[in-house]
C-alpha cells in the first residue's frame, strides 16, 4: 500500500450507527485511512447530528431534488471525485446506485447488508428470516456490484435466532455484529490496496 492514508467517504441514509462505528475505527492511529467526508441522501437523517458532534464533514444530497437516479448519481460522483475519494463505504445507505456509478468504482465501493447474503437481498431481512424459520441470521459486508446486494463477500457474521424473537429483537442482535464486521472488512480491504 502507498504511504498516504486512503481517502474514504461514508454514505448513509438514517440513524448512522454503522457510519459512526466506521468513523471511530478510521480515526484510530493504526488504520491507514482518512475519513474525508460523509454523504447522506436524506436531510432528516439522524446521522447528520452524529457528524456535527464529531466534527465530521457531512454533505446532504437530497435525492428528492433530482429528476432521475442518473442525475442524483452524477452529483454524488462529482462530490466524491472533488474530494479525491478513493474508497466508498455504504453504511445504511438506502438508495440503489446506477450500474454506471457502481462500475465507476471497481472494488472501491463497499456495502453492509443485514442478512447472510445471498439470502434475503432487499428490505425486511429480519422479518423474512423469522418467517422462514431460520435458526441463524446475520450480516454481510461485500464489494458492491451493479445488482442489488450482490458482490464478493468480505466478512460475514452470524447470530442465533432465538425462540420468541421479533424482527426488532433480531435486528438489535444483528446490528451489534454489523459494528464488528464493518471495521474488520475495512481493515481487510485496506490491507489489499
Ligand atoms: C443497518 O442494519 C444496515 O445494515 C441496514 O440498515 C441499517 C442501518 O443502520 N441497511 P444504521 O443507520 O447504520 O444505524
PDB file of C-alpha atoms and ligand atoms in Angstrom:
ATOM      1  CA  UNK A   1       0.000   0.000   0.000  1.00  0.00           C
ATOM      2  CA  UNK A   2       1.162   3.547  -0.662  1.00  0.00           C
ATOM      3  CA  UNK A   3       2.256   5.724   2.240  1.00  0.00           C
ATOM      4  CA  UNK A   4      -0.617   8.173   2.332  1.00  0.00           C
ATOM      5  CA  UNK A   5      -3.872   7.317   4.112  1.00  0.00           C
ATOM      6  CA  UNK A   6      -6.684   6.086   1.878  1.00  0.00           C
ATOM      7  CA  UNK A   7      -9.306   8.778   1.459  1.00  0.00           C
ATOM      8  CA  UNK A   8     -12.688   7.395   2.493  1.00  0.00           C
ATOM      9  CA  UNK A   9     -16.277   8.589   2.146  1.00  0.00           C
ATOM     10  CA  UNK A  10     -19.167   7.035   4.039  1.00  0.00           C
ATOM     11  CA  UNK A  11     -22.702   7.155   2.626  1.00  0.00           C
ATOM     12  CA  UNK A  12     -25.684   6.796   4.952  1.00  0.00           C
ATOM     13  CA  UNK A  13     -29.427   7.445   4.981  1.00  0.00           C
ATOM     14  CA  UNK A  14     -30.685   7.175   8.553  1.00  0.00           C
ATOM     15  CA  UNK A  15     -29.613   6.643  12.147  1.00  0.00           C
ATOM     16  CA  UNK A  16     -25.958   6.338  11.174  1.00  0.00           C
ATOM     17  CA  UNK A  17     -24.701   3.827  13.736  1.00  0.00           C
ATOM     18  CA  UNK A  18     -22.588   1.983  11.162  1.00  0.00           C
ATOM     19  CA  UNK A  19     -21.257   5.304   9.915  1.00  0.00           C
ATOM     20  CA  UNK A  20     -20.317   6.294  13.477  1.00  0.00           C
ATOM     21  CA  UNK A  21     -18.626   2.963  14.127  1.00  0.00           C
ATOM     22  CA  UNK A  22     -16.613   3.227  10.932  1.00  0.00           C
ATOM     23  CA  UNK A  23     -15.686   6.854  11.656  1.00  0.00           C
ATOM     24  CA  UNK A  24     -14.356   5.842  15.082  1.00  0.00           C
ATOM     25  CA  UNK A  25     -12.412   2.980  13.555  1.00  0.00           C
ATOM     26  CA  UNK A  26     -10.876   5.108  10.811  1.00  0.00           C
ATOM     27  CA  UNK A  27      -9.796   7.664  13.434  1.00  0.00           C
ATOM     28  CA  UNK A  28      -7.533   5.067  15.093  1.00  0.00           C
ATOM     29  CA  UNK A  29      -3.840   5.768  14.573  1.00  0.00           C
ATOM     30  CA  UNK A  30      -3.082   2.338  13.133  1.00  0.00           C
ATOM     31  CA  UNK A  31      -5.787   2.440  10.445  1.00  0.00           C
ATOM     32  CA  UNK A  32      -4.176   3.737   7.238  1.00  0.00           C
ATOM     33  CA  UNK A  33      -7.196   5.716   6.139  1.00  0.00           C
ATOM     34  CA  UNK A  34      -8.731   9.137   6.462  1.00  0.00           C
ATOM     35  CA  UNK A  35     -12.457   9.905   6.636  1.00  0.00           C
ATOM     36  CA  UNK A  36     -12.734  12.855   4.271  1.00  0.00           C
ATOM     37  CA  UNK A  37     -16.492  13.204   4.170  1.00  0.00           C
ATOM     38  CA  UNK A  38     -19.834  11.593   4.695  1.00  0.00           C
ATOM     39  CA  UNK A  39     -22.792  11.966   2.363  1.00  0.00           C
ATOM     40  CA  UNK A  40     -26.446  11.427   3.089  1.00  0.00           C
ATOM     41  CA  UNK A  41     -29.358  11.460   0.668  1.00  0.00           C
ATOM     42  CA  UNK A  42     -31.799  12.401   3.443  1.00  0.00           C
ATOM     43  CA  UNK A  43     -31.872  15.883   5.012  1.00  0.00           C
ATOM     44  CA  UNK A  44     -33.566  14.371   8.096  1.00  0.00           C
ATOM     45  CA  UNK A  45     -31.067  11.560   8.673  1.00  0.00           C
ATOM     46  CA  UNK A  46     -30.203  11.101  12.353  1.00  0.00           C
ATOM     47  CA  UNK A  47     -26.568  10.532  11.422  1.00  0.00           C
ATOM     48  CA  UNK A  48     -26.165  14.195  10.448  1.00  0.00           C
ATOM     49  CA  UNK A  49     -26.204  15.128  14.148  1.00  0.00           C
ATOM     50  CA  UNK A  50     -23.570  12.478  14.874  1.00  0.00           C
ATOM     51  CA  UNK A  51     -21.347  14.078  12.219  1.00  0.00           C
ATOM     52  CA  UNK A  52     -21.884  17.550  13.663  1.00  0.00           C
ATOM     53  CA  UNK A  53     -20.973  16.412  17.168  1.00  0.00           C
ATOM     54  CA  UNK A  54     -17.890  14.571  15.945  1.00  0.00           C
ATOM     55  CA  UNK A  55     -16.751  17.349  13.608  1.00  0.00           C
ATOM     56  CA  UNK A  56     -17.089  15.142  10.528  1.00  0.00           C
ATOM     57  CA  UNK A  57     -17.871  16.827   7.211  1.00  0.00           C
ATOM     58  CA  UNK A  58     -21.329  15.812   6.016  1.00  0.00           C
ATOM     59  CA  UNK A  59     -22.806  16.708   2.657  1.00  0.00           C
ATOM     60  CA  UNK A  60     -26.543  16.377   2.122  1.00  0.00           C
ATOM     61  CA  UNK A  61     -27.565  15.475  -1.415  1.00  0.00           C
ATOM     62  CA  UNK A  62     -31.332  15.183  -1.233  1.00  0.00           C
ATOM     63  CA  UNK A  63     -32.377  12.619  -3.834  1.00  0.00           C
ATOM     64  CA  UNK A  64     -35.818  14.250  -3.998  1.00  0.00           C
ATOM     65  CA  UNK A  65     -34.346  17.307  -5.676  1.00  0.00           C
ATOM     66  CA  UNK A  66     -33.176  15.284  -8.680  1.00  0.00           C
ATOM     67  CA  UNK A  67     -35.301  14.217 -11.626  1.00  0.00           C
ATOM     68  CA  UNK A  68     -33.639  10.884 -12.122  1.00  0.00           C
ATOM     69  CA  UNK A  69     -31.437   8.309 -10.491  1.00  0.00           C
ATOM     70  CA  UNK A  70     -28.744   9.178 -13.048  1.00  0.00           C
ATOM     71  CA  UNK A  71     -28.820  12.874 -12.097  1.00  0.00           C
ATOM     72  CA  UNK A  72     -28.506  12.058  -8.391  1.00  0.00           C
ATOM     73  CA  UNK A  73     -25.636   9.662  -9.033  1.00  0.00           C
ATOM     74  CA  UNK A  74     -23.883  12.238 -11.228  1.00  0.00           C
ATOM     75  CA  UNK A  75     -23.974  14.770  -8.372  1.00  0.00           C
ATOM     76  CA  UNK A  76     -22.821  12.140  -5.898  1.00  0.00           C
ATOM     77  CA  UNK A  77     -19.934  11.134  -8.160  1.00  0.00           C
ATOM     78  CA  UNK A  78     -18.933  14.746  -8.694  1.00  0.00           C
ATOM     79  CA  UNK A  79     -18.911  15.353  -4.921  1.00  0.00           C
ATOM     80  CA  UNK A  80     -16.787  12.270  -4.254  1.00  0.00           C
ATOM     81  CA  UNK A  81     -14.325  12.981  -7.072  1.00  0.00           C
ATOM     82  CA  UNK A  82     -13.964  16.611  -5.965  1.00  0.00           C
ATOM     83  CA  UNK A  83     -12.887  15.325  -2.545  1.00  0.00           C
ATOM     84  CA  UNK A  84     -10.421  12.864  -4.153  1.00  0.00           C
ATOM     85  CA  UNK A  85     -12.181   9.922  -2.533  1.00  0.00           C
ATOM     86  CA  UNK A  86     -10.517   6.544  -3.087  1.00  0.00           C
ATOM     87  CA  UNK A  87     -12.881   4.214  -1.227  1.00  0.00           C
ATOM     88  CA  UNK A  88     -16.617   4.488  -0.534  1.00  0.00           C
ATOM     89  CA  UNK A  89     -18.366   2.715   2.335  1.00  0.00           C
ATOM     90  CA  UNK A  90     -22.146   2.499   2.079  1.00  0.00           C
ATOM     91  CA  UNK A  91     -23.369   2.191   5.667  1.00  0.00           C
ATOM     92  CA  UNK A  92     -27.143   2.050   5.854  1.00  0.00           C
ATOM     93  CA  UNK A  93     -27.336   3.888   2.527  1.00  0.00           C
ATOM     94  CA  UNK A  94     -30.860   3.052   1.395  1.00  0.00           C
ATOM     95  CA  UNK A  95     -30.600   4.035  -2.203  1.00  0.00           C
ATOM     96  CA  UNK A  96     -29.914   1.955  -5.283  1.00  0.00           C
ATOM     97  CA  UNK A  97     -26.952   3.185  -7.290  1.00  0.00           C
ATOM     98  CA  UNK A  98     -26.935   3.003 -11.089  1.00  0.00           C
ATOM     99  CA  UNK A  99     -24.862   0.424 -12.912  1.00  0.00           C
ATOM    100  CA  UNK A 100     -22.680   3.176 -14.379  1.00  0.00           C
ATOM    101  CA  UNK A 101     -21.957   4.624 -10.956  1.00  0.00           C
ATOM    102  CA  UNK A 102     -21.067   1.243  -9.448  1.00  0.00           C
ATOM    103  CA  UNK A 103     -18.870   0.315 -12.409  1.00  0.00           C
ATOM    104  CA  UNK A 104     -17.034   3.611 -11.974  1.00  0.00           C
ATOM    105  CA  UNK A 105     -15.646   2.463  -8.613  1.00  0.00           C
ATOM    106  CA  UNK A 106     -14.373  -1.074  -9.237  1.00  0.00           C
ATOM    107  CA  UNK A 107     -13.634  -2.730  -5.890  1.00  0.00           C
ATOM    108  CA  UNK A 108     -13.726   0.711  -4.279  1.00  0.00           C
ATOM    109  CA  UNK A 109     -17.346   0.541  -3.175  1.00  0.00           C
ATOM    110  CA  UNK A 110     -18.352  -1.448  -0.088  1.00  0.00           C
ATOM    111  CA  UNK A 111     -21.755  -2.164   1.408  1.00  0.00           C
ATOM    112  CA  UNK A 112     -23.185  -3.738   4.543  1.00  0.00           C
ATOM    113  CA  UNK A 113     -26.374  -5.739   4.400  1.00  0.00           C
ATOM    114  CA  UNK A 114     -28.315  -7.166   7.359  1.00  0.00           C
ATOM    115  CA  UNK A 115     -28.548 -10.775   6.192  1.00  0.00           C
ATOM    116  CA  UNK A 116     -26.333 -13.716   5.420  1.00  0.00           C
ATOM    117  CA  UNK A 117     -26.107 -12.987   1.698  1.00  0.00           C
ATOM    118  CA  UNK A 118     -27.047 -14.362  -0.750  1.00  0.00           C
ATOM    119  CA  UNK A 119     -30.108 -14.854   1.463  1.00  0.00           C
ATOM    120  CA  UNK A 120     -32.620 -12.014   1.753  1.00  0.00           C
ATOM    121  CA  UNK A 121     -31.414  -9.325  -0.600  1.00  0.00           C
ATOM    122  CA  UNK A 122     -33.507  -6.165  -0.290  1.00  0.00           C
ATOM    123  CA  UNK A 123     -35.638  -4.984   2.614  1.00  0.00           C
ATOM    124  CA  UNK A 124     -37.211  -6.511   5.757  1.00  0.00           C
ATOM    125  CA  UNK A 125     -34.468  -9.087   6.150  1.00  0.00           C
ATOM    126  CA  UNK A 126     -35.117  -9.793   9.844  1.00  0.00           C
ATOM    127  CA  UNK A 127     -38.823 -10.434   9.319  1.00  0.00           C
ATOM    128  CA  UNK A 128     -38.071 -12.680   6.347  1.00  0.00           C
ATOM    129  CA  UNK A 129     -35.508 -14.719   8.286  1.00  0.00           C
ATOM    130  CA  UNK A 130     -38.036 -15.216  11.102  1.00  0.00           C
ATOM    131  CA  UNK A 131     -40.821 -16.174   8.695  1.00  0.00           C
ATOM    132  CA  UNK A 132     -38.547 -18.707   7.027  1.00  0.00           C
ATOM    133  CA  UNK A 133     -37.859 -20.317  10.410  1.00  0.00           C
ATOM    134  CA  UNK A 134     -34.100 -19.809  10.066  1.00  0.00           C
ATOM    135  CA  UNK A 135     -32.019 -20.834  13.056  1.00  0.00           C
ATOM    136  CA  UNK A 136     -29.256 -18.449  12.041  1.00  0.00           C
ATOM    137  CA  UNK A 137     -29.222 -14.905  10.666  1.00  0.00           C
ATOM    138  CA  UNK A 138     -26.591 -12.214  10.385  1.00  0.00           C
ATOM    139  CA  UNK A 139     -24.883  -9.583   8.293  1.00  0.00           C
ATOM    140  CA  UNK A 140     -22.545  -9.308   5.341  1.00  0.00           C
ATOM    141  CA  UNK A 141     -20.009  -6.729   4.196  1.00  0.00           C
ATOM    142  CA  UNK A 142     -19.328  -7.057   0.488  1.00  0.00           C
ATOM    143  CA  UNK A 143     -17.869  -5.328  -2.524  1.00  0.00           C
ATOM    144  CA  UNK A 144     -20.719  -3.775  -4.480  1.00  0.00           C
ATOM    145  CA  UNK A 145     -21.709  -4.914  -7.928  1.00  0.00           C
ATOM    146  CA  UNK A 146     -24.472  -3.370 -10.050  1.00  0.00           C
ATOM    147  CA  UNK A 147     -27.056  -5.928  -8.973  1.00  0.00           C
ATOM    148  CA  UNK A 148     -28.639  -5.035  -5.618  1.00  0.00           C
ATOM    149  CA  UNK A 149     -26.922  -6.551  -2.542  1.00  0.00           C
ATOM    150  CA  UNK A 150     -24.608  -8.548  -4.761  1.00  0.00           C
ATOM    151  CA  UNK A 151     -20.840  -8.870  -4.910  1.00  0.00           C
ATOM    152  CA  UNK A 152     -17.854 -10.648  -3.390  1.00  0.00           C
ATOM    153  CA  UNK A 153     -18.216 -11.181   0.348  1.00  0.00           C
ATOM    154  CA  UNK A 154     -15.533  -9.705   2.601  1.00  0.00           C
ATOM    155  CA  UNK A 155     -16.870 -10.528   6.086  1.00  0.00           C
ATOM    156  CA  UNK A 156     -19.963 -12.311   7.341  1.00  0.00           C
ATOM    157  CA  UNK A 157     -21.116 -12.607  10.957  1.00  0.00           C
ATOM    158  CA  UNK A 158     -23.934 -14.785  12.159  1.00  0.00           C
ATOM    159  CA  UNK A 159     -26.215 -14.667  15.178  1.00  0.00           C
ATOM    160  CA  UNK A 160     -28.642 -17.264  16.532  1.00  0.00           C
ATOM    161  CA  UNK A 161     -32.359 -16.783  16.004  1.00  0.00           C
ATOM    162  CA  UNK A 162     -33.975 -17.356  19.408  1.00  0.00           C
ATOM    163  CA  UNK A 163     -37.453 -18.516  20.347  1.00  0.00           C
ATOM    164  CA  UNK A 164     -39.772 -15.536  20.755  1.00  0.00           C
ATOM    165  CA  UNK A 165     -37.628 -13.198  18.661  1.00  0.00           C
ATOM    166  CA  UNK A 166     -39.358 -10.273  16.983  1.00  0.00           C
ATOM    167  CA  UNK A 167     -37.816  -8.556  13.944  1.00  0.00           C
ATOM    168  CA  UNK A 168     -36.640  -5.740  16.233  1.00  0.00           C
ATOM    169  CA  UNK A 169     -35.014  -8.127  18.703  1.00  0.00           C
ATOM    170  CA  UNK A 170     -33.221  -9.849  15.862  1.00  0.00           C
ATOM    171  CA  UNK A 171     -32.194  -6.506  14.349  1.00  0.00           C
ATOM    172  CA  UNK A 172     -30.625  -5.499  17.679  1.00  0.00           C
ATOM    173  CA  UNK A 173     -28.606  -8.714  17.753  1.00  0.00           C
ATOM    174  CA  UNK A 174     -27.514  -8.288  14.135  1.00  0.00           C
ATOM    175  CA  UNK A 175     -26.529  -4.615  14.415  1.00  0.00           C
ATOM    176  CA  UNK A 176     -24.044  -5.482  17.168  1.00  0.00           C
ATOM    177  CA  UNK A 177     -22.357  -7.790  14.693  1.00  0.00           C
ATOM    178  CA  UNK A 178     -22.545  -5.181  11.918  1.00  0.00           C
ATOM    179  CA  UNK A 179     -20.496  -2.898  14.136  1.00  0.00           C
ATOM    180  CA  UNK A 180     -17.835  -5.604  14.422  1.00  0.00           C
ATOM    181  CA  UNK A 181     -17.997  -6.743  10.804  1.00  0.00           C
ATOM    182  CA  UNK A 182     -17.585  -3.423   9.019  1.00  0.00           C
ATOM    183  CA  UNK A 183     -14.338  -2.337  10.714  1.00  0.00           C
ATOM    184  CA  UNK A 184     -12.919  -5.830  10.129  1.00  0.00           C
ATOM    185  CA  UNK A 185     -13.912  -5.725   6.477  1.00  0.00           C
ATOM    186  CA  UNK A 186     -12.418  -2.275   6.063  1.00  0.00           C
ATOM    187  CA  UNK A 187      -9.112  -3.479   7.507  1.00  0.00           C
ATOM    188  CA  UNK A 188      -9.099  -6.362   5.029  1.00  0.00           C
ATOM    189  CA  UNK A 189      -9.825  -4.057   2.090  1.00  0.00           C
ATOM    190  CA  UNK A 190      -7.205  -1.532   3.174  1.00  0.00           C
ATOM    191  CA  UNK A 191      -4.603  -4.255   3.512  1.00  0.00           C
ATOM    192  CA  UNK A 192      -5.119  -5.121  -0.159  1.00  0.00           C
ATOM    193  CA  UNK A 193      -4.837  -1.615  -1.585  1.00  0.00           C
TER     194      UNK A 193
HETATM  195  C1  LIG B   1     -28.330  -1.470   9.157  1.00  0.00           C
HETATM  196  O1  LIG B   1     -28.902  -2.641   9.645  1.00  0.00           O
HETATM  197  C2  LIG B   1     -27.870  -1.660   7.739  1.00  0.00           C
HETATM  198  O2  LIG B   1     -27.268  -2.888   7.503  1.00  0.00           O
HETATM  199  C3  LIG B   1     -29.207  -1.560   7.030  1.00  0.00           C
HETATM  200  O3  LIG B   1     -29.884  -0.502   7.667  1.00  0.00           O
HETATM  201  C4  LIG B   1     -29.402  -0.383   8.999  1.00  0.00           C
HETATM  202  C5  LIG B   1     -28.836   0.981   9.135  1.00  0.00           C
HETATM  203  O4  LIG B   1     -28.482   1.265  10.451  1.00  0.00           O
HETATM  204  N1  LIG B   1     -29.068  -1.395   5.616  1.00  0.00           N
HETATM  205  P1  LIG B   1     -27.551   2.488  10.790  1.00  0.00           P
HETATM  206  O5  LIG B   1     -28.095   3.709  10.043  1.00  0.00           O
HETATM  207  O6  LIG B   1     -26.140   2.161  10.345  1.00  0.00           O
HETATM  208  O7  LIG B   1     -27.648   2.659  12.262  1.00  0.00           O
END
